[in-house]
Each structure stands twice: as structure tokens, then as C-alpha cells.
Amino acid sequence: MTETDTRLLRIAYEEAKAGFDEGGCPIGSVLARNGEVVSQGRNQRVQRGDPIAHGEMDALRKAGRQKSYRDTVLYTSLSPCMMCAGTIVQFGIPRVVIGDTRNFGGNEEFLRERGVEVILAEDPDCIALMKRFIEEKPELWAEDIAE
């Protein structure tokens, strides 16, 4: 992890915290290019009633059309689900920095097998926020992960 990684992951965490404060799932994401934010977003499933408005998807949607993603990095407060991992691969995003795999994980190897560099930050703030959410709103968490 570089200083830039730490700074940009912190923005993803702040997006996750904002989502939590809005009553949604606390998952935030940042798409960056050359250390600069292209876009940032958060899980909006509850707020918008949109089942595919995951944090990574929100950040990518806000980025708008890009000629290429091959020079970008995606930062996410929680390990990407299969939908988001598939989108990372589809768009050719070469590097992903993940804040938390303790509360949810499993697609890191899927990404690696497809050439994506995966950095596991295991950020204490990301881990604690998701743990709190799962404990306080288990039914919403189960809905988010389709259980």
C-alpha cells in the first residue's frame, strides 16, 4: 500500500460511512487515475431501491464513459461481490485495493486469476464499520448479499 492508496481508500471509507448514516449498506468505492479521483460512490440499494447500485457500480456510473479503464485503480471498502468483480474484469481495471475481506470476501482469487492486481488493506475502520452494520442490521446485510 502506498500513501496514495491509503488516502484514496480513506475516501472510499468516508463514502461507506455516509451510506451507513443514510440507513444504507456501508460500502464505498473510488475510481482513480494517476492518484486522482475520477469518481466516488457508495452502495445505494436502500436509498434508491436499486438492487444493482453497489458501491463499485455507483462509482463507475458516476465516472461516465471512459475510453479505457486500463490506467485506473478501484478502491473499495469491502471485497467486491461477484457482480462487481465481473464488472472490474469486464472493464479491464488492472488494480483493486480492498479495505475489508474479513466481513465478506471470496472473489479476490477470481480477480487474480484474470490478471487483476489485488491489494488487501484490511483497514480497521472499514472492518469495524461493516461489522457494526452486520450486527445492527443483519436482515439488510442478508438482503445485500442475496441470502
mmCIF file with all atom_site columns, C-alpha atoms in Angstrom:
data_model
loop_
_atom_site.group_PDB
_atom_site.id
_atom_site.type_symbol
_atom_site.label_atom_id
_atom_site.label_alt_id
_atom_site.label_comp_id
_atom_site.label_asym_id
_atom_site.label_entity_id
_atom_site.label_seq_id
_atom_site.pdbx_PDB_ins_code
_atom_site.Cartn_x
_atom_site.Cartn_y
_atom_site.Cartn_z
_atom_site.occupancy
_atom_site.B_iso_or_equiv
_atom_site.pdbx_formal_charge
_atom_site.auth_seq_id
_atom_site.auth_comp_id
_atom_site.auth_asym_id
_atom_site.auth_atom_id
_atom_site.pdbx_PDB_model_num
ATOM 1   C CA . MET A 1 1   ? 0.000   0.000   0.000   1.00 0.00 ? 1   MET A CA 1
ATOM 2   C CA . THR A 1 2   ? 1.268   3.409   -0.948  1.00 0.00 ? 2   THR A CA 1
ATOM 3   C CA . GLU A 1 3   ? 0.381   6.742   0.662   1.00 0.00 ? 3   GLU A CA 1
ATOM 4   C CA . THR A 1 4   ? -1.887  7.363   -2.324  1.00 0.00 ? 4   THR A CA 1
ATOM 5   C CA . ASP A 1 5   ? -3.619  4.036   -1.723  1.00 0.00 ? 5   ASP A CA 1
ATOM 6   C CA . THR A 1 6   ? -4.187  4.941   1.919   1.00 0.00 ? 6   THR A CA 1
ATOM 7   C CA . ARG A 1 7   ? -5.587  8.363   1.003   1.00 0.00 ? 7   ARG A CA 1
ATOM 8   C CA . LEU A 1 8   ? -7.950  7.046   -1.664  1.00 0.00 ? 8   LEU A CA 1
ATOM 9   C CA . LEU A 1 9   ? -9.124  4.104   0.429   1.00 0.00 ? 9   LEU A CA 1
ATOM 10  C CA . ARG A 1 10  ? -9.991  6.639   3.138   1.00 0.00 ? 10  ARG A CA 1
ATOM 11  C CA . ILE A 1 11  ? -12.304 8.387   0.676   1.00 0.00 ? 11  ILE A CA 1
ATOM 12  C CA . ALA A 1 12  ? -13.965 5.030   -0.039  1.00 0.00 ? 12  ALA A CA 1
ATOM 13  C CA . TYR A 1 13  ? -14.401 4.572   3.716   1.00 0.00 ? 13  TYR A CA 1
ATOM 14  C CA . GLU A 1 14  ? -15.975 8.038   4.033   1.00 0.00 ? 14  GLU A CA 1
ATOM 15  C CA . GLU A 1 15  ? -18.420 7.096   1.265   1.00 0.00 ? 15  GLU A CA 1
ATOM 16  C CA . ALA A 1 16  ? -19.238 3.895   3.157   1.00 0.00 ? 16  ALA A CA 1
ATOM 17  C CA . LYS A 1 17  ? -19.801 5.874   6.351   1.00 0.00 ? 17  LYS A CA 1
ATOM 18  C CA . ALA A 1 18  ? -22.109 8.290   4.519   1.00 0.00 ? 18  ALA A CA 1
ATOM 19  C CA . GLY A 1 19  ? -24.119 5.331   3.233   1.00 0.00 ? 19  GLY A CA 1
ATOM 20  C CA . PHE A 1 20  ? -24.371 3.918   6.753   1.00 0.00 ? 20  PHE A CA 1
ATOM 21  C CA . ASP A 1 21  ? -25.530 7.297   8.074   1.00 0.00 ? 21  ASP A CA 1
ATOM 22  C CA . GLU A 1 22  ? -28.232 7.363   5.361   1.00 0.00 ? 22  GLU A CA 1
ATOM 23  C CA . GLY A 1 23  ? -29.542 3.978   6.525   1.00 0.00 ? 23  GLY A CA 1
ATOM 24  C CA . GLY A 1 24  ? -27.939 2.020   3.701   1.00 0.00 ? 24  GLY A CA 1
ATOM 25  C CA . CYS A 1 25  ? -25.236 -0.585  3.366   1.00 0.00 ? 25  CYS A CA 1
ATOM 26  C CA . PRO A 1 26  ? -21.820 0.883   4.241   1.00 0.00 ? 26  PRO A CA 1
ATOM 27  C CA . ILE A 1 27  ? -19.812 0.111   1.138   1.00 0.00 ? 27  ILE A CA 1
ATOM 28  C CA . GLY A 1 28  ? -17.890 2.893   -0.588  1.00 0.00 ? 28  GLY A CA 1
ATOM 29  C CA . SER A 1 29  ? -15.711 2.992   -3.657  1.00 0.00 ? 29  SER A CA 1
ATOM 30  C CA . VAL A 1 30  ? -13.381 5.306   -5.580  1.00 0.00 ? 30  VAL A CA 1
ATOM 31  C CA . LEU A 1 31  ? -12.193 5.082   -9.157  1.00 0.00 ? 31  LEU A CA 1
ATOM 32  C CA . ALA A 1 32  ? -8.824  6.814   -9.554  1.00 0.00 ? 32  ALA A CA 1
ATOM 33  C CA . ARG A 1 33  ? -6.382  7.584   -12.337 1.00 0.00 ? 33  ARG A CA 1
ATOM 34  C CA . ASN A 1 34  ? -2.796  8.669   -11.616 1.00 0.00 ? 34  ASN A CA 1
ATOM 35  C CA . GLY A 1 35  ? -3.634  9.115   -7.941  1.00 0.00 ? 35  GLY A CA 1
ATOM 36  C CA . GLU A 1 36  ? -6.549  11.466  -8.634  1.00 0.00 ? 36  GLU A CA 1
ATOM 37  C CA . VAL A 1 37  ? -10.219 10.738  -8.018  1.00 0.00 ? 37  VAL A CA 1
ATOM 38  C CA . VAL A 1 38  ? -12.182 10.177  -11.212 1.00 0.00 ? 38  VAL A CA 1
ATOM 39  C CA . SER A 1 39  ? -15.353 9.396   -9.283  1.00 0.00 ? 39  SER A CA 1
ATOM 40  C CA . GLN A 1 40  ? -16.559 8.102   -5.969  1.00 0.00 ? 40  GLN A CA 1
ATOM 41  C CA . GLY A 1 41  ? -19.709 6.393   -4.855  1.00 0.00 ? 41  GLY A CA 1
ATOM 42  C CA . ARG A 1 42  ? -21.445 4.256   -2.282  1.00 0.00 ? 42  ARG A CA 1
ATOM 43  C CA . ASN A 1 43  ? -23.919 1.446   -2.060  1.00 0.00 ? 43  ASN A CA 1
ATOM 44  C CA . GLN A 1 44  ? -27.320 2.993   -2.838  1.00 0.00 ? 44  GLN A CA 1
ATOM 45  C CA . ARG A 1 45  ? -29.515 -0.108  -2.861  1.00 0.00 ? 45  ARG A CA 1
ATOM 46  C CA . VAL A 1 46  ? -31.665 1.081   0.042   1.00 0.00 ? 46  VAL A CA 1
ATOM 47  C CA . GLN A 1 47  ? -31.609 4.783   -0.752  1.00 0.00 ? 47  GLN A CA 1
ATOM 48  C CA . ARG A 1 48  ? -32.584 4.331   -4.418  1.00 0.00 ? 48  ARG A CA 1
ATOM 49  C CA . GLY A 1 49  ? -34.367 0.998   -4.268  1.00 0.00 ? 49  GLY A CA 1
ATOM 50  C CA . ASP A 1 50  ? -31.919 -0.197  -6.920  1.00 0.00 ? 50  ASP A CA 1
ATOM 51  C CA . PRO A 1 51  ? -30.673 -3.776  -6.467  1.00 0.00 ? 51  PRO A CA 1
ATOM 52  C CA . ILE A 1 52  ? -27.506 -3.267  -8.525  1.00 0.00 ? 52  ILE A CA 1
ATOM 53  C CA . ALA A 1 53  ? -26.481 0.089   -7.030  1.00 0.00 ? 53  ALA A CA 1
ATOM 54  C CA . HIS A 1 54  ? -23.497 -1.387  -5.204  1.00 0.00 ? 54  HIS A CA 1
ATOM 55  C CA . GLY A 1 55  ? -20.651 0.906   -4.144  1.00 0.00 ? 55  GLY A CA 1
ATOM 56  C CA . GLU A 1 56  ? -18.382 -0.038  -7.024  1.00 0.00 ? 56  GLU A CA 1
ATOM 57  C CA . MET A 1 57  ? -21.227 0.256   -9.543  1.00 0.00 ? 57  MET A CA 1
ATOM 58  C CA . ASP A 1 58  ? -22.166 3.701   -8.194  1.00 0.00 ? 58  ASP A CA 1
ATOM 59  C CA . ALA A 1 59  ? -18.584 4.947   -8.582  1.00 0.00 ? 59  ALA A CA 1
ATOM 60  C CA . LEU A 1 60  ? -18.331 3.529   -12.104 1.00 0.00 ? 60  LEU A CA 1
ATOM 61  C CA . ARG A 1 61  ? -21.690 5.003   -13.100 1.00 0.00 ? 61  ARG A CA 1
ATOM 62  C CA . LYS A 1 62  ? -20.604 8.416   -11.810 1.00 0.00 ? 62  LYS A CA 1
ATOM 63  C CA . ALA A 1 63  ? -17.363 8.177   -13.796 1.00 0.00 ? 63  ALA A CA 1
ATOM 64  C CA . GLY A 1 64  ? -19.370 8.217   -17.004 1.00 0.00 ? 64  GLY A CA 1
ATOM 65  C CA . ARG A 1 65  ? -17.948 6.909   -20.220 1.00 0.00 ? 65  ARG A CA 1
ATOM 66  C CA . GLN A 1 66  ? -14.223 6.301   -20.183 1.00 0.00 ? 66  GLN A CA 1
ATOM 67  C CA . LYS A 1 67  ? -12.179 5.491   -23.280 1.00 0.00 ? 67  LYS A CA 1
ATOM 68  C CA . SER A 1 68  ? -10.294 2.991   -21.174 1.00 0.00 ? 68  SER A CA 1
ATOM 69  C CA . TYR A 1 69  ? -10.080 1.792   -17.588 1.00 0.00 ? 69  TYR A CA 1
ATOM 70  C CA . ARG A 1 70  ? -6.673  0.142   -18.078 1.00 0.00 ? 70  ARG A CA 1
ATOM 71  C CA . ASP A 1 71  ? -4.913  3.018   -16.294 1.00 0.00 ? 71  ASP A CA 1
ATOM 72  C CA . THR A 1 72  ? -7.268  3.159   -13.313 1.00 0.00 ? 72  THR A CA 1
ATOM 73  C CA . VAL A 1 73  ? -7.389  1.746   -9.801  1.00 0.00 ? 73  VAL A CA 1
ATOM 74  C CA . LEU A 1 74  ? -10.589 0.861   -7.981  1.00 0.00 ? 74  LEU A CA 1
ATOM 75  C CA . TYR A 1 75  ? -10.684 1.310   -4.217  1.00 0.00 ? 75  TYR A CA 1
ATOM 76  C CA . THR A 1 76  ? -13.470 -0.383  -2.296  1.00 0.00 ? 76  THR A CA 1
ATOM 77  C CA . SER A 1 77  ? -14.193 -0.520  1.408   1.00 0.00 ? 77  SER A CA 1
ATOM 78  C CA . LEU A 1 78  ? -15.399 -4.145  1.164   1.00 0.00 ? 78  LEU A CA 1
ATOM 79  C CA . SER A 1 79  ? -14.385 -7.040  -1.062  1.00 0.00 ? 79  SER A CA 1
ATOM 80  C CA . PRO A 1 80  ? -16.360 -6.903  -4.311  1.00 0.00 ? 80  PRO A CA 1
ATOM 81  C CA . CYS A 1 81  ? -19.276 -9.264  -4.832  1.00 0.00 ? 81  CYS A CA 1
ATOM 82  C CA . MET A 1 82  ? -19.296 -11.393 -7.971  1.00 0.00 ? 82  MET A CA 1
ATOM 83  C CA . MET A 1 83  ? -21.315 -8.786  -9.914  1.00 0.00 ? 83  MET A CA 1
ATOM 84  C CA . CYS A 1 84  ? -18.793 -6.060  -9.111  1.00 0.00 ? 84  CYS A CA 1
ATOM 85  C CA . ALA A 1 85  ? -15.808 -8.378  -9.592  1.00 0.00 ? 85  ALA A CA 1
ATOM 86  C CA . GLY A 1 86  ? -17.166 -9.309  -13.018 1.00 0.00 ? 86  GLY A CA 1
ATOM 87  C CA . THR A 1 87  ? -17.519 -5.636  -13.902 1.00 0.00 ? 87  THR A CA 1
ATOM 88  C CA . ILE A 1 88  ? -13.922 -4.987  -12.835 1.00 0.00 ? 88  ILE A CA 1
ATOM 89  C CA . VAL A 1 89  ? -12.783 -7.752  -15.181 1.00 0.00 ? 89  VAL A CA 1
ATOM 90  C CA . GLN A 1 90  ? -15.150 -6.658  -17.984 1.00 0.00 ? 90  GLN A CA 1
ATOM 91  C CA . PHE A 1 91  ? -13.858 -3.072  -17.860 1.00 0.00 ? 91  PHE A CA 1
ATOM 92  C CA . GLY A 1 92  ? -10.214 -4.161  -17.618 1.00 0.00 ? 92  GLY A CA 1
ATOM 93  C CA . ILE A 1 93  ? -9.485  -2.369  -14.348 1.00 0.00 ? 93  ILE A CA 1
ATOM 94  C CA . PRO A 1 94  ? -5.977  -3.649  -13.571 1.00 0.00 ? 94  PRO A CA 1
ATOM 95  C CA . ARG A 1 95  ? -5.704  -2.958  -9.824  1.00 0.00 ? 95  ARG A CA 1
ATOM 96  C CA . VAL A 1 96  ? -8.134  -3.119  -6.905  1.00 0.00 ? 96  VAL A CA 1
ATOM 97  C CA . VAL A 1 97  ? -7.459  -2.065  -3.320  1.00 0.00 ? 97  VAL A CA 1
ATOM 98  C CA . ILE A 1 98  ? -9.823  -3.693  -0.812  1.00 0.00 ? 98  ILE A CA 1
ATOM 99  C CA . GLY A 1 99  ? -10.404 -2.313  2.673   1.00 0.00 ? 99  GLY A CA 1
ATOM 100 C CA . ASP A 1 100 ? -12.073 -5.357  4.250   1.00 0.00 ? 100 ASP A CA 1
ATOM 101 C CA . THR A 1 101 ? -12.176 -9.067  3.406   1.00 0.00 ? 101 THR A CA 1
ATOM 102 C CA . ARG A 1 102 ? -12.882 -10.237 6.953   1.00 0.00 ? 102 ARG A CA 1
ATOM 103 C CA . ASN A 1 103 ? -16.600 -9.473  6.935   1.00 0.00 ? 103 ASN A CA 1
ATOM 104 C CA . PHE A 1 104 ? -17.095 -10.505 3.303   1.00 0.00 ? 104 PHE A CA 1
ATOM 105 C CA . GLY A 1 105 ? -14.712 -11.905 0.764   1.00 0.00 ? 105 GLY A CA 1
ATOM 106 C CA . GLY A 1 106 ? -14.142 -14.659 -1.676  1.00 0.00 ? 106 GLY A CA 1
ATOM 107 C CA . ASN A 1 107 ? -13.771 -13.076 -5.086  1.00 0.00 ? 107 ASN A CA 1
ATOM 108 C CA . GLU A 1 108 ? -10.159 -11.997 -4.677  1.00 0.00 ? 108 GLU A CA 1
ATOM 109 C CA . GLU A 1 109 ? -8.877  -15.160 -6.349  1.00 0.00 ? 109 GLU A CA 1
ATOM 110 C CA . PHE A 1 110 ? -11.379 -14.738 -9.199  1.00 0.00 ? 110 PHE A CA 1
ATOM 111 C CA . LEU A 1 111 ? -9.872  -11.304 -9.844  1.00 0.00 ? 111 LEU A CA 1
ATOM 112 C CA . ARG A 1 112 ? -6.272  -12.503 -9.538  1.00 0.00 ? 112 ARG A CA 1
ATOM 113 C CA . GLU A 1 113 ? -6.888  -15.399 -11.932 1.00 0.00 ? 113 GLU A CA 1
ATOM 114 C CA . ARG A 1 114 ? -7.973  -12.831 -14.504 1.00 0.00 ? 114 ARG A CA 1
ATOM 115 C CA . GLY A 1 115 ? -4.872  -10.669 -14.139 1.00 0.00 ? 115 GLY A CA 1
ATOM 116 C CA . VAL A 1 116 ? -6.124  -8.088  -11.663 1.00 0.00 ? 116 VAL A CA 1
ATOM 117 C CA . GLU A 1 117 ? -3.648  -6.985  -9.011  1.00 0.00 ? 117 GLU A CA 1
ATOM 118 C CA . VAL A 1 118 ? -5.493  -7.262  -5.688  1.00 0.00 ? 118 VAL A CA 1
ATOM 119 C CA . ILE A 1 119 ? -4.245  -5.402  -2.616  1.00 0.00 ? 119 ILE A CA 1
ATOM 120 C CA . LEU A 1 120 ? -5.755  -6.346  0.744   1.00 0.00 ? 120 LEU A CA 1
ATOM 121 C CA . ALA A 1 121 ? -5.573  -3.385  3.095   1.00 0.00 ? 121 ALA A CA 1
ATOM 122 C CA . GLU A 1 122 ? -7.600  -4.920  5.961   1.00 0.00 ? 122 GLU A CA 1
ATOM 123 C CA . ASP A 1 123 ? -8.301  -1.381  7.164   1.00 0.00 ? 123 ASP A CA 1
ATOM 124 C CA . PRO A 1 124 ? -9.509  -1.315  10.797  1.00 0.00 ? 124 PRO A CA 1
ATOM 125 C CA . ASP A 1 125 ? -12.108 1.405   10.106  1.00 0.00 ? 125 ASP A CA 1
ATOM 126 C CA . CYS A 1 126 ? -13.580 -0.417  7.117   1.00 0.00 ? 126 CYS A CA 1
ATOM 127 C CA . ILE A 1 127 ? -13.707 -3.671  9.088   1.00 0.00 ? 127 ILE A CA 1
ATOM 128 C CA . ALA A 1 128 ? -15.294 -2.068  12.171  1.00 0.00 ? 128 ALA A CA 1
ATOM 129 C CA . LEU A 1 129 ? -17.963 -0.193  10.203  1.00 0.00 ? 129 LEU A CA 1
ATOM 130 C CA . MET A 1 130 ? -19.087 -3.291  8.311   1.00 0.00 ? 130 MET A CA 1
ATOM 131 C CA . LYS A 1 131 ? -19.028 -5.396  11.488  1.00 0.00 ? 131 LYS A CA 1
ATOM 132 C CA . ARG A 1 132 ? -21.261 -2.824  13.198  1.00 0.00 ? 132 ARG A CA 1
ATOM 133 C CA . PHE A 1 133 ? -23.649 -2.801  10.240  1.00 0.00 ? 133 PHE A CA 1
ATOM 134 C CA . ILE A 1 134 ? -23.920 -6.612  10.152  1.00 0.00 ? 134 ILE A CA 1
ATOM 135 C CA . GLU A 1 135 ? -24.606 -6.703  13.902  1.00 0.00 ? 135 GLU A CA 1
ATOM 136 C CA . GLU A 1 136 ? -27.161 -3.871  13.832  1.00 0.00 ? 136 GLU A CA 1
ATOM 137 C CA . LYS A 1 137 ? -28.949 -4.714  10.565  1.00 0.00 ? 137 LYS A CA 1
ATOM 138 C CA . PRO A 1 138 ? -28.490 -8.423  9.829   1.00 0.00 ? 138 PRO A CA 1
ATOM 139 C CA . GLU A 1 139 ? -31.630 -8.576  7.671   1.00 0.00 ? 139 GLU A CA 1
ATOM 140 C CA . LEU A 1 140 ? -30.406 -5.761  5.440   1.00 0.00 ? 140 LEU A CA 1
ATOM 141 C CA . TRP A 1 141 ? -26.986 -7.382  5.158   1.00 0.00 ? 141 TRP A CA 1
ATOM 142 C CA . ALA A 1 142 ? -28.578 -10.716 4.201   1.00 0.00 ? 142 ALA A CA 1
ATOM 143 C CA . GLU A 1 143 ? -30.598 -8.917  1.526   1.00 0.00 ? 143 GLU A CA 1
ATOM 144 C CA . ASP A 1 144 ? -27.487 -7.199  0.177   1.00 0.00 ? 144 ASP A CA 1
ATOM 145 C CA . ILE A 1 145 ? -25.613 -10.474 -0.273  1.00 0.00 ? 145 ILE A CA 1
ATOM 146 C CA . ALA A 1 146 ? -28.765 -12.269 -1.548  1.00 0.00 ? 146 ALA A CA 1
ATOM 147 C CA . GLU A 1 147 ? -29.132 -14.722 1.315   1.00 0.00 ? 147 GLU A CA 1
#
